[in-house]
Short mmCIF file of C-alpha atoms in Angstrom, two decimals:
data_model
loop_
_atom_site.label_atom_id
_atom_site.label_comp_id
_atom_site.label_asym_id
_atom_site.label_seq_id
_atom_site.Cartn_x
_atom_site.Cartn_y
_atom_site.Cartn_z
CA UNK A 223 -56.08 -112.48 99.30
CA UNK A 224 -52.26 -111.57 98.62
CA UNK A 225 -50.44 -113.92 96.03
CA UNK A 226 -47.86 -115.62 96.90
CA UNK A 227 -44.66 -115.41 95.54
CA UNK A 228 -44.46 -118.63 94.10
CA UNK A 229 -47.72 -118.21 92.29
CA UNK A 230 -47.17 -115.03 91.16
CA UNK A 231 -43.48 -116.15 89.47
CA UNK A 232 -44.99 -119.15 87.69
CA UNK A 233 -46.98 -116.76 86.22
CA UNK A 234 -44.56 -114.32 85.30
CA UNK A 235 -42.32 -116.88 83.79
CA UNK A 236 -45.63 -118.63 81.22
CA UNK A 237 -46.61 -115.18 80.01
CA UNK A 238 -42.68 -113.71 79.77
CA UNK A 239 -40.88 -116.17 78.60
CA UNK A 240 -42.76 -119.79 77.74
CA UNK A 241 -45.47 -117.85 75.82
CA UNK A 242 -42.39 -116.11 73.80
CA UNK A 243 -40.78 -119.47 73.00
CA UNK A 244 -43.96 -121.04 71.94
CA UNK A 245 -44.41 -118.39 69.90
CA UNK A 246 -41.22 -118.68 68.15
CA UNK A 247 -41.43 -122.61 68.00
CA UNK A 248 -44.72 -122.34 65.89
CA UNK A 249 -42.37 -119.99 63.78
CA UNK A 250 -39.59 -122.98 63.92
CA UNK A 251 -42.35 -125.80 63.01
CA UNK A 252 -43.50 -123.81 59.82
CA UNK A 253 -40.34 -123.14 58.31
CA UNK A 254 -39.39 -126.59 58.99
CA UNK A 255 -42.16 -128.45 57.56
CA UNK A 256 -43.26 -126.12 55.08
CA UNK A 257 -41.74 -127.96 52.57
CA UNK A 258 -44.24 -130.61 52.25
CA UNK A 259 -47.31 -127.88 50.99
CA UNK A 260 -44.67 -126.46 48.64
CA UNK A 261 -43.50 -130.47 47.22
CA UNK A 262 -47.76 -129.57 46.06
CA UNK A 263 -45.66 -127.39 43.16
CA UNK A 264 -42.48 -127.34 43.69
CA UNK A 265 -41.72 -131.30 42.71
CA UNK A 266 -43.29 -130.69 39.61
CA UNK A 267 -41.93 -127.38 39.10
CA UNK A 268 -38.01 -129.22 39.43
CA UNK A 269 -39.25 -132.50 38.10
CA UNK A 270 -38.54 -133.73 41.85
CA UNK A 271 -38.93 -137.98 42.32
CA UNK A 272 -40.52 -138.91 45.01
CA UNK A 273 -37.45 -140.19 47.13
CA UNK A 274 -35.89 -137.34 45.79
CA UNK A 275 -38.55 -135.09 48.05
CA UNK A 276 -37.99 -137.24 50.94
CA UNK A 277 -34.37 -137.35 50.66
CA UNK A 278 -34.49 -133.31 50.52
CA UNK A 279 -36.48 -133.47 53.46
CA UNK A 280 -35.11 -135.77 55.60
CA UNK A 281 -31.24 -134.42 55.39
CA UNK A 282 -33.13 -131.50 57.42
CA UNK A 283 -32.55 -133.49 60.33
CA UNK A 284 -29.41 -135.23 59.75
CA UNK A 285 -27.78 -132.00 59.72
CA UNK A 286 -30.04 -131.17 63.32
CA UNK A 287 -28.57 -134.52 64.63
CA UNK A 288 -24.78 -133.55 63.32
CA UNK A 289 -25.06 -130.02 64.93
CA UNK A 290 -27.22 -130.72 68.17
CA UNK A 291 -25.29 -131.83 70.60
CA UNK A 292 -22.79 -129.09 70.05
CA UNK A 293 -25.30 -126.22 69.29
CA UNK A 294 -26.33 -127.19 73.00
CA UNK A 295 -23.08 -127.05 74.59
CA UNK A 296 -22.77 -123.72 73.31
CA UNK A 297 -25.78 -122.38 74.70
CA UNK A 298 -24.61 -124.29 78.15
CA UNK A 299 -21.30 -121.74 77.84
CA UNK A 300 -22.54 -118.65 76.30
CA UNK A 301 -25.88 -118.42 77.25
CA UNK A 302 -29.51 -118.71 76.32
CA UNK A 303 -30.44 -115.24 74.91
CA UNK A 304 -27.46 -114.99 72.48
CA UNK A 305 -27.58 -118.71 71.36
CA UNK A 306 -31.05 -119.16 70.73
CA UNK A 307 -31.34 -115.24 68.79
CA UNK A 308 -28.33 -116.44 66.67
CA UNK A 309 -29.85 -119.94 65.71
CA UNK A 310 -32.98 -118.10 64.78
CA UNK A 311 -31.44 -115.33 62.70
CA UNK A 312 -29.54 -118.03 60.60
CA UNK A 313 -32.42 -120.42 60.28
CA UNK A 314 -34.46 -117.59 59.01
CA UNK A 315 -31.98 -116.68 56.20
CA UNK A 316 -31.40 -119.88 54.72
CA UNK A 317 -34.91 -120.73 55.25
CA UNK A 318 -35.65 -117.92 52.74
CA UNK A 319 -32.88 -118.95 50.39
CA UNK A 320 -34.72 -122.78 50.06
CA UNK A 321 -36.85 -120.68 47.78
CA UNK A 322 -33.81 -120.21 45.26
CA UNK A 323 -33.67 -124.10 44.81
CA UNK A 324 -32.81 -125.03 41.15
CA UNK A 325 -33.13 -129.13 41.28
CA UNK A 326 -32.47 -132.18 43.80
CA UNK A 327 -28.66 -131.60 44.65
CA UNK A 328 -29.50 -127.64 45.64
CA UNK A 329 -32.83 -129.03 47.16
CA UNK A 330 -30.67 -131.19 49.23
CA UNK A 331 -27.75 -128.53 50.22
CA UNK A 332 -30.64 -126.32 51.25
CA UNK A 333 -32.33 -128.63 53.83
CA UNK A 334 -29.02 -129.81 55.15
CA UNK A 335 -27.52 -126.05 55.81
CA UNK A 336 -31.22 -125.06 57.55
CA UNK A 337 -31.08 -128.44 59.81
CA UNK A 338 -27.43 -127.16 60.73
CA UNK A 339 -28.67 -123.49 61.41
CA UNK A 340 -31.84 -124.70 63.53
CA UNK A 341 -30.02 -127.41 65.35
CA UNK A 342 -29.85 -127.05 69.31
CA UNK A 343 -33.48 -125.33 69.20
CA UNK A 344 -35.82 -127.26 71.14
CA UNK A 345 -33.57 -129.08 72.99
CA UNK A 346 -32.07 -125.54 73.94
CA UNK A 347 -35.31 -124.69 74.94
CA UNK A 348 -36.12 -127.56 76.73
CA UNK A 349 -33.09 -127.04 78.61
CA UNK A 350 -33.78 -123.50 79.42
CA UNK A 351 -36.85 -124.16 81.22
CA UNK A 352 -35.20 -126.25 83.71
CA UNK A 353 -33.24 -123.28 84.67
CA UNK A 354 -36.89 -121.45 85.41
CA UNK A 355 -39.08 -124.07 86.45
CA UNK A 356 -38.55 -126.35 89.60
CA UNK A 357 -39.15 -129.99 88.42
CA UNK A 358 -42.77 -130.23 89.95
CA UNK A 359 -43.98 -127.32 87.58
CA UNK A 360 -42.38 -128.72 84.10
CA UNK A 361 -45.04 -130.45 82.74
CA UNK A 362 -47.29 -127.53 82.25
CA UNK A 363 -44.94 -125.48 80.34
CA UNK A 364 -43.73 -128.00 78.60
CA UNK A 365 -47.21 -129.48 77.11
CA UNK A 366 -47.54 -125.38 76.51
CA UNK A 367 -44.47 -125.34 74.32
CA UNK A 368 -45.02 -127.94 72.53
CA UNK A 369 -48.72 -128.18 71.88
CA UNK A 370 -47.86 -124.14 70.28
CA UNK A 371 -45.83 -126.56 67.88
CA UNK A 372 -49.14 -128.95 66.97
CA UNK A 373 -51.12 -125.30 66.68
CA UNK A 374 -48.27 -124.89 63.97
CA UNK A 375 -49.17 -127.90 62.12
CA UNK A 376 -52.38 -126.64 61.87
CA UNK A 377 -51.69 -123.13 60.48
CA UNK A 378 -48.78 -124.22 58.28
CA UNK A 379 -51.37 -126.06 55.74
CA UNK A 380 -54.06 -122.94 55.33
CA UNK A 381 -51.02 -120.27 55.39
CA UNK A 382 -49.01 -122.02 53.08
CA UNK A 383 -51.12 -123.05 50.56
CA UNK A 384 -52.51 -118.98 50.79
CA UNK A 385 -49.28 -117.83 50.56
CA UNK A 386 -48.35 -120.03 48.17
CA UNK A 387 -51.65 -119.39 45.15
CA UNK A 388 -51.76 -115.21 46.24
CA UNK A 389 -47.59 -115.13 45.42
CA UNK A 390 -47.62 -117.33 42.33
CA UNK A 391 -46.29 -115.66 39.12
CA UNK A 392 -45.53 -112.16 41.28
CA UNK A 393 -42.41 -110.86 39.89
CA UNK A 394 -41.88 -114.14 37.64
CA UNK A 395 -41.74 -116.21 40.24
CA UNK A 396 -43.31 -119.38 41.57
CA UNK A 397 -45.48 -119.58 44.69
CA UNK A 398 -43.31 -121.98 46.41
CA UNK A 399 -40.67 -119.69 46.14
CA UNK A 400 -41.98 -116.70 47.67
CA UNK A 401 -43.75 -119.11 50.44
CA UNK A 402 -40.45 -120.37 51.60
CA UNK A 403 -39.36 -116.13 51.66
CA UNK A 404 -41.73 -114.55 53.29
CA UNK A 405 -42.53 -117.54 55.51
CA UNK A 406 -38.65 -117.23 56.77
CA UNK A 407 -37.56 -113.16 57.17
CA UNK A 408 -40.05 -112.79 60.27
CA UNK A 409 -37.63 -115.37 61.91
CA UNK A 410 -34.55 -113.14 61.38
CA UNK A 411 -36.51 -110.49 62.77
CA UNK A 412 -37.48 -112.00 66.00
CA UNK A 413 -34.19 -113.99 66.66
CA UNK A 414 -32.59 -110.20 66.74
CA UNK A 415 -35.39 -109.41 69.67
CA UNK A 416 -34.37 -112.75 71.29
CA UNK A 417 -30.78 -111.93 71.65
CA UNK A 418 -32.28 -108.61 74.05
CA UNK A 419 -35.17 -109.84 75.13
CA UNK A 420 -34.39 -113.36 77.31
CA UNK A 421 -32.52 -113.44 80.54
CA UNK A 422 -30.40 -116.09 80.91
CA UNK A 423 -31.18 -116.97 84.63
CA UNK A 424 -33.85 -115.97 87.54
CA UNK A 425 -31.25 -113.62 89.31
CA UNK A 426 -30.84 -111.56 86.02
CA UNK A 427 -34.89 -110.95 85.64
CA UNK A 428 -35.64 -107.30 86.49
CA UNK A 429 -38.98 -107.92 85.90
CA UNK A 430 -39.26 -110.24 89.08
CA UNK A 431 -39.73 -108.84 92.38
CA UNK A 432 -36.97 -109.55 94.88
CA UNK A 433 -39.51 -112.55 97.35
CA UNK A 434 -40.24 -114.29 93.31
CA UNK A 435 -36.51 -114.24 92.84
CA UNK A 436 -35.35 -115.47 96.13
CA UNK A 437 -38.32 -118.00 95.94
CA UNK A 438 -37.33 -119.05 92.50
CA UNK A 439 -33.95 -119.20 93.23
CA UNK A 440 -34.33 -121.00 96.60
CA UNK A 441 -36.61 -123.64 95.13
CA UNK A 442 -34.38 -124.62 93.05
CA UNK A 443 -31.26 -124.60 94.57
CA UNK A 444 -32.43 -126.74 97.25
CA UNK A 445 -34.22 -129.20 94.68
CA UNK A 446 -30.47 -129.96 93.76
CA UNK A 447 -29.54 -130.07 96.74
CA UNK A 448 -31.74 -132.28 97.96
CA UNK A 449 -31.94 -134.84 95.09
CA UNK A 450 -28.98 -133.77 92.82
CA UNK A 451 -29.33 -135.33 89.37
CA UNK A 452 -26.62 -137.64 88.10
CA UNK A 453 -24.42 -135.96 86.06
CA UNK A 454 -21.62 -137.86 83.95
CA UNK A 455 -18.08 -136.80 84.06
CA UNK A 456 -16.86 -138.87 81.12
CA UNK A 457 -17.86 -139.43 77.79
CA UNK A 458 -17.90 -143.29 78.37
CA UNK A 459 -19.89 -142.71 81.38
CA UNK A 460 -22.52 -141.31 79.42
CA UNK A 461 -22.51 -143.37 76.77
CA UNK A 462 -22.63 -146.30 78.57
CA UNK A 463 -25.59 -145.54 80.61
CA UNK A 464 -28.63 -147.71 78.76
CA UNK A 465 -31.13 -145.26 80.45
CA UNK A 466 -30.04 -142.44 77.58
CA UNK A 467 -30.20 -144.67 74.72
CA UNK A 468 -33.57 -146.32 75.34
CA UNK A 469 -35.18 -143.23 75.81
CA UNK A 470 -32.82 -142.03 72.51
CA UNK A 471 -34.68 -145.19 70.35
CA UNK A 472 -38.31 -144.40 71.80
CA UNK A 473 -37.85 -140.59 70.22
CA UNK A 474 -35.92 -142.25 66.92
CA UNK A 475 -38.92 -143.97 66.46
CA UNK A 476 -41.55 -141.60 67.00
CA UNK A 477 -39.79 -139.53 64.93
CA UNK A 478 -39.79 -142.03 61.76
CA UNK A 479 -43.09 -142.34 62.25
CA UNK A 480 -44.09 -139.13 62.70
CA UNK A 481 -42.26 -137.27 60.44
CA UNK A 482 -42.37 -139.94 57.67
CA UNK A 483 -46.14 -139.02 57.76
CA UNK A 484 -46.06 -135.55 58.37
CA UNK A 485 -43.91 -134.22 55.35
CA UNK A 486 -46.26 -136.72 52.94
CA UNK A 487 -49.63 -136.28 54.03
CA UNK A 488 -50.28 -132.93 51.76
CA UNK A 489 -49.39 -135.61 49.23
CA UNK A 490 -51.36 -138.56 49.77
CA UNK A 491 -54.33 -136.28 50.17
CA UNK A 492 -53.45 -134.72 46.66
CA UNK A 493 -53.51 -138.33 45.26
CA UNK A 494 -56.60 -139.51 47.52
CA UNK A 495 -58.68 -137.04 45.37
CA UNK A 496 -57.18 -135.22 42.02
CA UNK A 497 -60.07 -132.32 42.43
CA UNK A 498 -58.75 -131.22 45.68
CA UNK A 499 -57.04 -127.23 45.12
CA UNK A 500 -53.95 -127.08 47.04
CA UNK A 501 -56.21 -124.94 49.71
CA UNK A 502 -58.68 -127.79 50.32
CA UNK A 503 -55.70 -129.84 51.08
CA UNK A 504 -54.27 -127.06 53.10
CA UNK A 505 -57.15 -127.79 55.36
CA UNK A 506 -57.36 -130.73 55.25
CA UNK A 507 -53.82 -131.43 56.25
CA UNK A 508 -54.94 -128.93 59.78
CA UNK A 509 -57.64 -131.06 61.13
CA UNK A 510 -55.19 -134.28 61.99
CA UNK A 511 -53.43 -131.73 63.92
CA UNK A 512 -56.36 -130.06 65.24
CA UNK A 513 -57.21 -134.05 66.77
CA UNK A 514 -53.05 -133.83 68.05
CA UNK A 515 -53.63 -130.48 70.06
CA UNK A 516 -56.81 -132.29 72.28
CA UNK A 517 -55.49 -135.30 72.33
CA UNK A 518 -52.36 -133.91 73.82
CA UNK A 519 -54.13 -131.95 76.46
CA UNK A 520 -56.21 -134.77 77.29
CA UNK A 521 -53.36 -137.59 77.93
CA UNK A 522 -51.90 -135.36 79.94
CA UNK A 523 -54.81 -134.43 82.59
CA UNK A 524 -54.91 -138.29 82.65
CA UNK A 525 -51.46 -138.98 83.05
CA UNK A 526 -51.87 -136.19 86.30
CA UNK A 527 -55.23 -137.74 87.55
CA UNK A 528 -53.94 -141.56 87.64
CA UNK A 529 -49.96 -141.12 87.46
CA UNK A 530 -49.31 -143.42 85.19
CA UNK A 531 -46.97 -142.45 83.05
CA UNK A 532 -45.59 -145.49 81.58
CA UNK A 533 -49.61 -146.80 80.41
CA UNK A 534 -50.22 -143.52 78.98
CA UNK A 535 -47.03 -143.78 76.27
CA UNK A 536 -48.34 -147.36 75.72
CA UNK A 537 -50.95 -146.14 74.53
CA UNK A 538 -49.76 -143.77 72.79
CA UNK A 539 -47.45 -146.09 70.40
CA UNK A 540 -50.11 -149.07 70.30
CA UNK A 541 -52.92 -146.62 68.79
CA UNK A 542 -51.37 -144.67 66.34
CA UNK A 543 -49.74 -148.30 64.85
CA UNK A 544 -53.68 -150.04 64.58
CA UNK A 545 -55.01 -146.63 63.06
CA UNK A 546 -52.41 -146.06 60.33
CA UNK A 547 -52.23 -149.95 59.80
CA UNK A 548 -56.10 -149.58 58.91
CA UNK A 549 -55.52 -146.20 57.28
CA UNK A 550 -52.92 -147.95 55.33
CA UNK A 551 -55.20 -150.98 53.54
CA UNK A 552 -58.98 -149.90 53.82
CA UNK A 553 -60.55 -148.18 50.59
CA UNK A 554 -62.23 -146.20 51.71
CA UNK A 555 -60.71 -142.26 51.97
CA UNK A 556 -63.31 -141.38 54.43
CA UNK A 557 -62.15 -144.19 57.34
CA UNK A 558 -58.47 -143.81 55.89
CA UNK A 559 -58.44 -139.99 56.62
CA UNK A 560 -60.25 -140.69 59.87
CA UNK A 561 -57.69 -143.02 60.87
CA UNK A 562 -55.13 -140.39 60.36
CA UNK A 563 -56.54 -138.04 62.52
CA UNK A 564 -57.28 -141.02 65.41
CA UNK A 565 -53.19 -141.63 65.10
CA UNK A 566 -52.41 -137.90 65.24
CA UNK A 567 -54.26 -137.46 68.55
CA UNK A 568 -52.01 -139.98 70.10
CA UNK A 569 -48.48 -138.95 68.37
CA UNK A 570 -47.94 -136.22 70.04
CA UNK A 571 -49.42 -136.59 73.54
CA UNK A 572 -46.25 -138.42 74.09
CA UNK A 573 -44.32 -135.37 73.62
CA UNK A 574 -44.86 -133.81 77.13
CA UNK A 575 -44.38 -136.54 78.77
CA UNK A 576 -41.96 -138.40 77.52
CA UNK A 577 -39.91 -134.96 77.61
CA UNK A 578 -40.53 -135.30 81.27
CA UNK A 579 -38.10 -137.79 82.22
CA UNK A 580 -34.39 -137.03 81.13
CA UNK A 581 -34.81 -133.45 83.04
CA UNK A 582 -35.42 -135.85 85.77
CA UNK A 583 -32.30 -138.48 85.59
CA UNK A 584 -30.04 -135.80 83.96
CA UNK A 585 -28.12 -132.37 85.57
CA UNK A 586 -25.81 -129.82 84.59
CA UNK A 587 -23.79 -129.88 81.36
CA UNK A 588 -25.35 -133.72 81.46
CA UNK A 589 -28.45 -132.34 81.11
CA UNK A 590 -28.10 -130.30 78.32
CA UNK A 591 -26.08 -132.97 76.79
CA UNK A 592 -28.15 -135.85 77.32
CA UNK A 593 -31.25 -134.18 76.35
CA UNK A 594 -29.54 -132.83 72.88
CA UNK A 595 -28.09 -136.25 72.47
CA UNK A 596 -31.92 -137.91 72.80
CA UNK A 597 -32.96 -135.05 70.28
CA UNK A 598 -30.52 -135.84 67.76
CA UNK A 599 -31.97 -139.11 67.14
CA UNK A 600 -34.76 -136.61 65.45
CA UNK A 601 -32.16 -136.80 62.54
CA UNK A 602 -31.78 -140.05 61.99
CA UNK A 603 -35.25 -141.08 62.47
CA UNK A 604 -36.39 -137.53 60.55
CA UNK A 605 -34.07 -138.56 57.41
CA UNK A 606 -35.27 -142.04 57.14
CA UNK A 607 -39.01 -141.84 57.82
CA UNK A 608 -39.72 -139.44 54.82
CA UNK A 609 -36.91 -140.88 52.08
CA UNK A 610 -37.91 -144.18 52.80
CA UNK A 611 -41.82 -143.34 52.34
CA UNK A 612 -40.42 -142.09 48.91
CA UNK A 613 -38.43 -145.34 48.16
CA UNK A 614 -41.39 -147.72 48.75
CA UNK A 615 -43.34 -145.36 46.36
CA UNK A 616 -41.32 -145.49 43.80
CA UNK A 617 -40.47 -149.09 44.37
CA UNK A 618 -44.64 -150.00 44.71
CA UNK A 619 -46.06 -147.07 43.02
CA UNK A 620 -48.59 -146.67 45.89
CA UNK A 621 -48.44 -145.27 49.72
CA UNK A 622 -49.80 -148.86 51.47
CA UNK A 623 -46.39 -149.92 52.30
CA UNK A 624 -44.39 -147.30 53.37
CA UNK A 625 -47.91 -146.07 55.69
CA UNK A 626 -47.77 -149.40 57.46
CA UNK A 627 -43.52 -149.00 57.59
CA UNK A 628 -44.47 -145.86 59.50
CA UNK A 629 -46.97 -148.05 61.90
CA UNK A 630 -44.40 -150.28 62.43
CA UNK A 631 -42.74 -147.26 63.62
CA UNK A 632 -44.69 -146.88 66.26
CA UNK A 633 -44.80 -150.44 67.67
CA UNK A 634 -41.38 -150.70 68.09
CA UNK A 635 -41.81 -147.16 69.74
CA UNK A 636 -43.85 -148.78 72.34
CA UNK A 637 -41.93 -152.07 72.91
CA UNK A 638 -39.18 -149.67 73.85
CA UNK A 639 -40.93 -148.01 76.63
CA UNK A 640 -41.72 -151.60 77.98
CA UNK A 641 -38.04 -151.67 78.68
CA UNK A 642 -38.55 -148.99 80.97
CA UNK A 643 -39.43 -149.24 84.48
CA UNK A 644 -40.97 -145.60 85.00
CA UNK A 645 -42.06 -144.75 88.77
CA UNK A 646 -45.44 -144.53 89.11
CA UNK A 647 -46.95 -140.74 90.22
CA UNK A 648 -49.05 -140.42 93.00
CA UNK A 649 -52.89 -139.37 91.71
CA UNK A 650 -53.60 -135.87 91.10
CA UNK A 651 -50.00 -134.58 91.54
CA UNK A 652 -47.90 -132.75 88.42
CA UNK A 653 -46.50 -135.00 85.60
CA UNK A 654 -43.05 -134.71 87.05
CA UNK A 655 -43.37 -134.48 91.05
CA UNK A 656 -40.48 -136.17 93.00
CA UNK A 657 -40.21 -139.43 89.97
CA UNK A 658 -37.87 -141.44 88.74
CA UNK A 659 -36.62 -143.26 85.81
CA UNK A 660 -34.81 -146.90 86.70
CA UNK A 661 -34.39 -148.67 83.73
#
């Protein structure tokens, strides 16, 4: 039986260019996070407090949330291929030079100037694919993209800790210094292949025949057409519209929460058990995210099967808050580690579809706007949830508090998606078909 043309562009488009991003986001996610294996030696090493660490790690994204909104806007002008190969090539470099850090204040320069040179990255990306995919086939790439980025959570802890103990002493150096090295040069490397290797737009793919461009093209021409997003024509317009900020405070808070946890945990597993090697822990730190990657796959075929969008996030802030609230006080390290990996599979099956719905309500330079504006939040919410895990530790001398801070995180999460009125799916359709968001 032939293929049709639609079926056989979809296809074209996951291996070509969504398996190529994903690729490169796992590369993103490791250089970004990273940091937290090497805090293992490295706050030692520079006699590093703890809200020193989180500080360091944090101003990563405040410098993404400075940058993002312009990074984006670029891309919007110049184009994909050049934009994203030049964020890559310098994220890579000064990724590398975090391993010449000589104390906090260089520690903290460091993580600032790599948040600048990555910011516009996934938001860039997630733009991009609307340019590719009609709305009614965005979910599936997009759960692709981003559950390569939970796969990275779950090689950054075995690589990095490997890296890390085969490097240490080489040439004088530490092992977090050479894992922060040779962890970033592949990245320069690839962002030069990027700059040749994407197309910015359907009509510019030789590699599509001339019925998967005109389908392609078609499709989504008359999507616009048809139901043409709203797209802002003042700065006041946009900022004005409460649909962009709610969704901007459910992603400030899941990234609090998230990220608070996720740049500690190689940490509070180091002091759950002092006869843990840094490549126990490595593991250790995988199999939460291991949990993430099913449980994002899973919320997702439900979310398709029942259309219910709006339950599904509920459910998705509510669990991870009662799991890390019980992780939090219980004694024992067995249910506290198993409560971790109960929250993870819940944290980031909201990814894909939450992501979902400003590619809906937004178009044109709105879009890539208003989708880099929601992103930036990822800085504010990134700098506080790690720094002020650090405070309460050095304020308490214990992790109890600032876990359950991070719960909290997620409550508030969900009591902002009860502020939205999401359109319910009809059964057994895509994610995204034909919905939209009314707040």
């Amino acid at each position: 039986m032939a293929v049709s043309a639609e079926s056989s562009a979809l296809r074209k488009i996951a291996i070509r260019l969504t398996t190529y991003l994903s690729i490169i986001y796992i590369i993103a996610v490791v250089d970004r996070s990273n940091v937290g294996i090497a805090a293992l030696q490295m706050t030692p090493d520079l006699k590093l407090t703890a809200a020193a660490f989180g500080l360091g790690a944090g101003l990563f994204f405040l410098a993404y949330a400075i940058f993002e909104i312009p990074s984006n806007l670029a891309l919007h002008k110049v184009g994909a291929s050049i934009w994203i190969g030049r964020i890559m090539i310098t994220w890579g470099i000064v990724a590398s030079a975090v391993g010449l850090t000589q104390g906090a204040h260089s520690f903290y320069i460091l993580r600032f100037l790599l948040g600048a040179a990555e910011a516009g990255f996934f938001p860039g990306v997630v733009y991009y694919m609307t340019l590719w995919y009609p709305a009614s086939h965005r979910a599936k790439p997009y759960a692709l993209f981003m559950s390569f980025a939970v796969m990275a959570y779950v090689i950054v802890g075995p690589l990095s800790t490997w890296l890390m103990t085969i490097s240490n002493g080489l040439l004088g150096f530490a092992g977090w210094r050479w894992l922060f090295v040779l962890e970033g040069v592949p990245c320069v490397i690839l962002g030069v292949v990027t700059i040749f290797y994407l197309k910015d737009y359907p009509k510019d793919a030789k590699w599509l025949t001339s019925e998967e461009k005109a389908w392609l093209v078609n499709s989504l021409e008359a999507e616009r057409r048809a139901e043409p997003p709203v797209e802002h024509h003042s700065l006041s317009a946009f900022l004005s519209d409460k649909r962009v900020w709610i969704m901007a405070a459910v992603y400030f808070w899941w990234n609090l929460g998230n990220l608070g946890l996720l740049f500690w945990l190689p940490t509070l597993l180091k002091s759950a058990s002092k006869v843990w090697s840094n490549q126990t822990i490595g593991f250790l730190y995988a199999v939460p995210y291991l949990f993430a990657f099913i449980g994002m796959h899973i919320m997702v075929w439900i979310t398709r099967r029942t259309g219910d969008r709006k339950s599904v996030l509920l459910f998705c802030s509510v669990i991870p808050f009662l799991a890390l609230t019980v992780s939090a006080w219980c004694t024992s390290k067995t249910l506290s580690y198993t409560m971790i990996c109960v929250s993870a599979f819940c944290i980031y099956a909201l990814l894909p579809i939450f992501w979902t719905l400003p590619a809906e309500y937004l178009g044109g330079k709105t879009a890539a706007g208003g989708i880099a504006f929601i992103s930036s939040t990822t800085g504010i919410g990134g700098l506080l949830g790690p720094w002020l895990v650090g405070l309460i530790k050095d304020a308490t001398g214990k992790f109890p508090w600032a876990i359950e801070t991070l719960a909290i995180a997620f409550l508030l999460q969900g009591i902002f998606i009860l502020a939205m009125t999401i359109k319910k799916n009809k059964a057994g359709t895509a994610v995204t078909v034909e919905s939209e968001l009314a707040i």
